[in-house]
Every structure is written in structure tokens, then in C-alpha cells.
Tab-separated table of N, CA and C and ligand atoms in Angstrom:
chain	number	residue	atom	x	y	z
A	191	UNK	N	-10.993	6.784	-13.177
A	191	UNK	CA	-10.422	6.601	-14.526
A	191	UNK	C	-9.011	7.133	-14.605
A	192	UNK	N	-8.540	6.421	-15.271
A	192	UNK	CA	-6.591	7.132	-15.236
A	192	UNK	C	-6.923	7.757	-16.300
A	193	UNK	N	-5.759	8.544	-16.358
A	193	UNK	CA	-5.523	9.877	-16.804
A	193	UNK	C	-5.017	9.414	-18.375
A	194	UNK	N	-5.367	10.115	-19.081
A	194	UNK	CA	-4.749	9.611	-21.022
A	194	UNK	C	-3.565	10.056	-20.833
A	195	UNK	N	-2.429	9.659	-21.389
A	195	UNK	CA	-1.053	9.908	-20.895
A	195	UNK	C	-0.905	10.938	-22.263
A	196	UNK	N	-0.414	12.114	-22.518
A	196	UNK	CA	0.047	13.009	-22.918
A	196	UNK	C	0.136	12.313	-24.119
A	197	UNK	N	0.349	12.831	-25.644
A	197	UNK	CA	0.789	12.285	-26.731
A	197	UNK	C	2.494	12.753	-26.572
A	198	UNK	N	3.406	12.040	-27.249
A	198	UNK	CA	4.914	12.468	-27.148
A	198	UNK	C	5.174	13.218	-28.443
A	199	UNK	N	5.770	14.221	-27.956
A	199	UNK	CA	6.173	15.351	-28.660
A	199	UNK	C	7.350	15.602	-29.030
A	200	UNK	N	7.685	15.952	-30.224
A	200	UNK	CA	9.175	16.112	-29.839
A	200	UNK	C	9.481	17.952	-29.815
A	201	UNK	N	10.487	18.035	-28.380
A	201	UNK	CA	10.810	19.288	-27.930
A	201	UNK	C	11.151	20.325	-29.618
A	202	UNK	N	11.468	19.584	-30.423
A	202	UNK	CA	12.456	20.773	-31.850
A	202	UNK	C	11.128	21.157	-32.638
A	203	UNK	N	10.135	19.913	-33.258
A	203	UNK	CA	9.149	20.295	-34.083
A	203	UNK	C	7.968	20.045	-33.533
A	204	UNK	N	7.365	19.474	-32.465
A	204	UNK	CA	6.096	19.446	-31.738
A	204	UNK	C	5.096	18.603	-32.304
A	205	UNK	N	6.013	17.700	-33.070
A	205	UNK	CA	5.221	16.571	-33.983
A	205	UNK	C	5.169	15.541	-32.919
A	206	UNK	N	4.386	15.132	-33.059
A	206	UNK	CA	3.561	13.933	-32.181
A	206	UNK	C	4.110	12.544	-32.778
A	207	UNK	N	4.818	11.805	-32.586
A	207	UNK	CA	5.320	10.541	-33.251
A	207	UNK	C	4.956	9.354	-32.580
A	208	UNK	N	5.304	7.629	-32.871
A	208	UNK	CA	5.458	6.779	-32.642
A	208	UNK	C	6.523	6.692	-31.707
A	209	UNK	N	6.658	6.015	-30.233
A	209	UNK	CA	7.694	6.072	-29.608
A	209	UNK	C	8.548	5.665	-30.357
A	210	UNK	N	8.881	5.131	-31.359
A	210	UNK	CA	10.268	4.098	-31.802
A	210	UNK	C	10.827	5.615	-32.470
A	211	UNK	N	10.259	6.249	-32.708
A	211	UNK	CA	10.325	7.772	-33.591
A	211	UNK	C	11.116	8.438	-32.884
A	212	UNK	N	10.988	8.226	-31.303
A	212	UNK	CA	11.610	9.366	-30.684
A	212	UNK	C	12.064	9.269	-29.545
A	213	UNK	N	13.278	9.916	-29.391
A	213	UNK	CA	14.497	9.229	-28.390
A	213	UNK	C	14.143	10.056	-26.853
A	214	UNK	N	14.089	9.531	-25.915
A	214	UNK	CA	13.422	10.423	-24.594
A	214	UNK	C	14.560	10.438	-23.754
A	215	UNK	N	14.664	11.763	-22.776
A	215	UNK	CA	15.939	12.446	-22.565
A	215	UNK	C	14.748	12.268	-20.927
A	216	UNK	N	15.397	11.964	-20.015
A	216	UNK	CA	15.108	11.887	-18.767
A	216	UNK	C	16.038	12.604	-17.906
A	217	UNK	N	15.352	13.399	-16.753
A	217	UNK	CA	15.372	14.190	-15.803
A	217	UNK	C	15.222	13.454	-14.748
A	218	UNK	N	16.291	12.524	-14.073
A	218	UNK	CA	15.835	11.489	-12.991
A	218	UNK	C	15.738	12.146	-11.169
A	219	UNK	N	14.662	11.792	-10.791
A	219	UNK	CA	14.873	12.649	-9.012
A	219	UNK	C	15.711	12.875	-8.472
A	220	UNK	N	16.837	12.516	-8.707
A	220	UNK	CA	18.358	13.122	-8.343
A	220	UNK	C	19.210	14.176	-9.246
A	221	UNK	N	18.062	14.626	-10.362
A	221	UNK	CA	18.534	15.793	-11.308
A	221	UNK	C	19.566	15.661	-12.206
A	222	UNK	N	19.798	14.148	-12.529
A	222	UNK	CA	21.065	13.498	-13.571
A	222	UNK	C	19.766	13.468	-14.667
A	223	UNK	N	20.915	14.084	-15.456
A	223	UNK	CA	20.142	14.083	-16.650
A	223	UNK	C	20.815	13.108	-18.197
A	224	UNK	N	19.794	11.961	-18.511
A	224	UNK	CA	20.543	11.302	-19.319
A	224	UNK	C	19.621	10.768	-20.805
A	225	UNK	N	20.268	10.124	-21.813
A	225	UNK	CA	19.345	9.392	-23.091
A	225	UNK	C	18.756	8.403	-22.398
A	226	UNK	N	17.454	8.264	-22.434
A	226	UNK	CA	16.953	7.078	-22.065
A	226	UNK	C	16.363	6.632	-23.045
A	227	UNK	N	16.878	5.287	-23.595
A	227	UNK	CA	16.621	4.217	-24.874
A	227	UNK	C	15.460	3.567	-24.469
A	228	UNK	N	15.492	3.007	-23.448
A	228	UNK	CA	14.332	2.114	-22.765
A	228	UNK	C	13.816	2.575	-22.785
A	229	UNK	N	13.331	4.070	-22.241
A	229	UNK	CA	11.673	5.217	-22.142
A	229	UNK	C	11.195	4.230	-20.862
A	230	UNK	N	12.176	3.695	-19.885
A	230	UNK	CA	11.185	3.241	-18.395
A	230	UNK	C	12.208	3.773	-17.387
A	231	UNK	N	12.794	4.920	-17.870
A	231	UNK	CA	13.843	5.212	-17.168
A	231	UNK	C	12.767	6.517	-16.006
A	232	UNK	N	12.871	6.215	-14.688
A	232	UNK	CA	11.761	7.246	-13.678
A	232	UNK	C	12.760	8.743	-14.219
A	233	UNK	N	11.363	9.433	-13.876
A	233	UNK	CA	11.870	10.871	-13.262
A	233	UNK	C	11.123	11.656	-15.188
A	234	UNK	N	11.456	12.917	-15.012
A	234	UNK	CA	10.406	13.836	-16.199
A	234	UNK	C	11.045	13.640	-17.760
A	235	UNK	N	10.561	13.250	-18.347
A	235	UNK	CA	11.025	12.994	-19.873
A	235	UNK	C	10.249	14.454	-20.730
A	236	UNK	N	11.362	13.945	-21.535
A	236	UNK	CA	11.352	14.821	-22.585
A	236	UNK	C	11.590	14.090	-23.901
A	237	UNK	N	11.048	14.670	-25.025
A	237	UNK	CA	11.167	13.391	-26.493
A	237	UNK	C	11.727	14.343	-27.620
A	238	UNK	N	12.017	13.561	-28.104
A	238	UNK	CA	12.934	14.273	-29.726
A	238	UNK	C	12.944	13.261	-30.930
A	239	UNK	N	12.651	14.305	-31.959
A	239	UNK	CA	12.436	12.895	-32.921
A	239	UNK	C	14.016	12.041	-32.839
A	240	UNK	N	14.032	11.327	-34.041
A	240	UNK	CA	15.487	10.488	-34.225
A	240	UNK	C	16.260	10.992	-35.439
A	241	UNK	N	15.558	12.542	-35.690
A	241	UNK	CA	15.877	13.204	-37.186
A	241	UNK	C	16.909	13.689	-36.767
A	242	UNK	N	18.076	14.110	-37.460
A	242	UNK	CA	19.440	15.035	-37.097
A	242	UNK	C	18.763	16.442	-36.969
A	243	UNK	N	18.060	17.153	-37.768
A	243	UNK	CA	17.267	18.157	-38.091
A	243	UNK	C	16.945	18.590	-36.684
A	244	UNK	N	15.783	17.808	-36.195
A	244	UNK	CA	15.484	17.904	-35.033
A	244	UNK	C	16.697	17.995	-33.563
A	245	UNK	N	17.566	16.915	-33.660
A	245	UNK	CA	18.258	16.895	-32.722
A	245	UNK	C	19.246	18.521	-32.424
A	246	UNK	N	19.352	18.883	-33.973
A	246	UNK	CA	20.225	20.086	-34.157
A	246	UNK	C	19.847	21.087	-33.956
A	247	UNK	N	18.326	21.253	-34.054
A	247	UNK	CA	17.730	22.375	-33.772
A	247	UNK	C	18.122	22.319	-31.847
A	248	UNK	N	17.275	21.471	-31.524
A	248	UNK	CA	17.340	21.602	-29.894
A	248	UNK	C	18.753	21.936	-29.404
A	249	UNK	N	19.523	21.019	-30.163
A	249	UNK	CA	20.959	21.438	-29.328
A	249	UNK	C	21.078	22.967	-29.700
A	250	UNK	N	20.795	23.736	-30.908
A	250	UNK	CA	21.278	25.051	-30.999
A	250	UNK	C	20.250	26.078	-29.963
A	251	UNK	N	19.199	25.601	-29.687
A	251	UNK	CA	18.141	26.482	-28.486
A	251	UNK	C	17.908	25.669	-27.483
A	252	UNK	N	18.994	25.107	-27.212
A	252	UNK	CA	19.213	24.490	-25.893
A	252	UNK	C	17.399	23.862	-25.288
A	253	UNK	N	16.575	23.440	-26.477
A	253	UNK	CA	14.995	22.902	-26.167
A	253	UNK	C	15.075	21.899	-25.244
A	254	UNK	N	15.769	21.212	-24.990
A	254	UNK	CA	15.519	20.102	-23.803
A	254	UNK	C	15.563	20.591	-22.633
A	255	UNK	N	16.734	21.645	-22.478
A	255	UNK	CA	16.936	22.348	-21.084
A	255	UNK	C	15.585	22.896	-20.592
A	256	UNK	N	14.914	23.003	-21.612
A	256	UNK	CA	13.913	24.016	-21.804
A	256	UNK	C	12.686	23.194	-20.923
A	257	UNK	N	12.658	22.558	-21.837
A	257	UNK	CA	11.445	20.869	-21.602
A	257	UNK	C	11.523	20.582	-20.257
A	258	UNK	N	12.714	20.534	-19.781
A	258	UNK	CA	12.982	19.517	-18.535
A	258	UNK	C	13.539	20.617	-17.402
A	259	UNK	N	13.548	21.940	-17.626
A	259	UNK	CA	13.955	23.031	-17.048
A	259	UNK	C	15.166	22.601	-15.493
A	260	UNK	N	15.249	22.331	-16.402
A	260	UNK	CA	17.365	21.807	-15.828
A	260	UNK	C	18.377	22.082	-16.951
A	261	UNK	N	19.538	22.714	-16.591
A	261	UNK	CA	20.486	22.726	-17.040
A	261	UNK	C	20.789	21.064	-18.250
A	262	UNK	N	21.190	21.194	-19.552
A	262	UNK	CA	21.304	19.967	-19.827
A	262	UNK	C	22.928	19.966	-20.206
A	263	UNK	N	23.745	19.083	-19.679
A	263	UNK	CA	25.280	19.364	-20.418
A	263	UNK	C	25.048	19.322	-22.218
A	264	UNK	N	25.654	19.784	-22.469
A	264	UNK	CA	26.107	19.595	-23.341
A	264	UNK	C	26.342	18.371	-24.577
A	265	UNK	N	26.628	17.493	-23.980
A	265	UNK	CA	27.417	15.818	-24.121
A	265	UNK	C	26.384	15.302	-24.572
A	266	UNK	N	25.014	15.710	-23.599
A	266	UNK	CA	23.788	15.193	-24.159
A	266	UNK	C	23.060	14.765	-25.418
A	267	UNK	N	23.754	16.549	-25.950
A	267	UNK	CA	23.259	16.236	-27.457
A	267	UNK	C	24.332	15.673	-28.309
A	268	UNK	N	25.408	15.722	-28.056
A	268	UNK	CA	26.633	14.651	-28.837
A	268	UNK	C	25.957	13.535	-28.367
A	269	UNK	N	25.225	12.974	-27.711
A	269	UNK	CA	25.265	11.155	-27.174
A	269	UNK	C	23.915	11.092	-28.100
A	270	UNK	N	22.663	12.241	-28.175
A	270	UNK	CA	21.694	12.369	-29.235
A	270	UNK	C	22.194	11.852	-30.974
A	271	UNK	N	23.026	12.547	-31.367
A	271	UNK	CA	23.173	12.759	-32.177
A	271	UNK	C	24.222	11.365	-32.344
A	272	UNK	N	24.640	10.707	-31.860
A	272	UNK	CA	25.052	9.653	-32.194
A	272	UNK	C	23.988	8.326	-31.815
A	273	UNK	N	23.326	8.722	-31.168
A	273	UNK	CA	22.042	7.493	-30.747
A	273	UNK	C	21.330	7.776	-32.243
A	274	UNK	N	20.833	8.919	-32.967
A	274	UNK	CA	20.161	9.196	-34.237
A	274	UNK	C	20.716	8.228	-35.147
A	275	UNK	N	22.016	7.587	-35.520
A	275	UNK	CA	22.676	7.114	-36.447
A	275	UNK	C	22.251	5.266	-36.065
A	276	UNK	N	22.881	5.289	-34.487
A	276	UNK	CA	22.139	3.580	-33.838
A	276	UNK	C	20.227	3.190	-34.131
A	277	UNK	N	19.921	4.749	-33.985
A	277	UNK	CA	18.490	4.264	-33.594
A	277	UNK	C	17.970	4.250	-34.875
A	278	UNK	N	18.281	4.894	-36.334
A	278	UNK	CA	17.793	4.699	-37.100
A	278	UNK	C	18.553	3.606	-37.818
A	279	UNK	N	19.307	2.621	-37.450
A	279	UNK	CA	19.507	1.233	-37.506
A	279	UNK	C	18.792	0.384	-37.180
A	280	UNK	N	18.727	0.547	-36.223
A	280	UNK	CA	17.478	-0.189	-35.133
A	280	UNK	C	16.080	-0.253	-35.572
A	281	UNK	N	15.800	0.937	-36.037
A	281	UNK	CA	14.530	0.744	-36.786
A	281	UNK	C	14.036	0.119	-38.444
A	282	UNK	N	15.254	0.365	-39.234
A	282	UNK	CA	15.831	-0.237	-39.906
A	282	UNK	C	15.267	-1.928	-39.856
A	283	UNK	N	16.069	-2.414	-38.908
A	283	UNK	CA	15.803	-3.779	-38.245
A	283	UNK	C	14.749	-4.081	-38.423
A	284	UNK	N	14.114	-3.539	-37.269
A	284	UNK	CA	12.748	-3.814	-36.943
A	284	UNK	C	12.052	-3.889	-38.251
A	285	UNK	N	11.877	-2.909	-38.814
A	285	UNK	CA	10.798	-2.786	-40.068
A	285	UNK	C	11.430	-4.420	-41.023
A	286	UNK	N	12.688	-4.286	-40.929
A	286	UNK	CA	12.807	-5.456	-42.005
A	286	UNK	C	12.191	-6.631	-41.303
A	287	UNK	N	12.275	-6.894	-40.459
A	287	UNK	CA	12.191	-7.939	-39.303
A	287	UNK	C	10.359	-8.224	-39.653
A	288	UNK	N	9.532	-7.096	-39.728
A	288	UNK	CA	8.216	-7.318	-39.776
A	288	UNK	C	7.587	-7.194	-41.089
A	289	UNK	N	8.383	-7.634	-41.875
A	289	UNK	CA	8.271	-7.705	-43.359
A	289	UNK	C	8.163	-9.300	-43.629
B	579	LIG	ZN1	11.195	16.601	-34.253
């Protein structure tokens, strides 16, 4: 039997969301660490909601570094925090789209 895959969490509030909810920060086997939009990006993820709240918390306790226990630049959470503004467009979309 395979294994139940983890529920996704996000590193700031530990709320359990809908993937579209939450933006996943990948740790790829070569230790580049980047936003992954797709979520099929290999190597150890980490999730965050798409709330500023959330994103701001982690960037101020450095929680992803934490999650993914690698150094995370910096830039990361500037590229977060501007994916928060795209992605809650995007969802936006979608919901109208399935209306
Ligand atoms: Zn959160």
C-alpha cells in the first residue's frame, strides 16, 4: 500500500489548506532553492499559505529555512510576496471561471 502523502501545511500557521492555497518553496538535490508554482518541481518542499500575513511571518523567523533546513536567500521571500499578489489573481480566475 503507498504511503498517504502528508497533508500540506503551511510553515507560518500550520493550517492545512487546498494546494491552490499554498505556494511550495522547493529544496532541489542540488540545494537551489526556489518558488515552485507547478508543486512538480523534485527535491523537499515546503508550503505557505498565499496570505501576506503568513508569508511575513516566515520571512521575519526565517520558517522556510527552517522547513527545508537550508539556508534560504533572502529574495525568496520578496519573489513570495510578490507571487501572493499573482496567485491570488489566479485564483480569482479560477473561482470565476467555475461559476
Ligand atoms: Zn499560513
Amino acid at each position: 500500500m503507498k504511503k498517504r502523502r502528508r497533508p500540506r501545511t503551511c510553515v507560518a500557521c500550520k493550517t492545512a489548506r487546498p494546494k491552490t492555497e499554498l505556494i511550495r518553496v522547493v529544496r532541489s538535490p542540488d540545494g537551489r532553492v526556489y518558488v515552485d508554482l507547478t508543486g512538480r518541481g523534485q527535491g523537499r518542499g515546503a508550503y505557505i499559505c498565499s496570505a501576506r500575513n503568513c508569508i511575513e511571518l516566515a520571512k521575519k523567523k526565517n520558517l522556510i529555512s527552517r522547513a527545508l533546513k537550508v539556508d534560504v536567500p533572502f529574495e525568496i521571500y520578496e519573489e513570495l510576496l510578490q507571487k501572493h499578489k499573482e496567485l491570488l489573481q489566479k485564483i480569482d480566475n479560477i473561482g470565476n471561471a467555475n461559476q
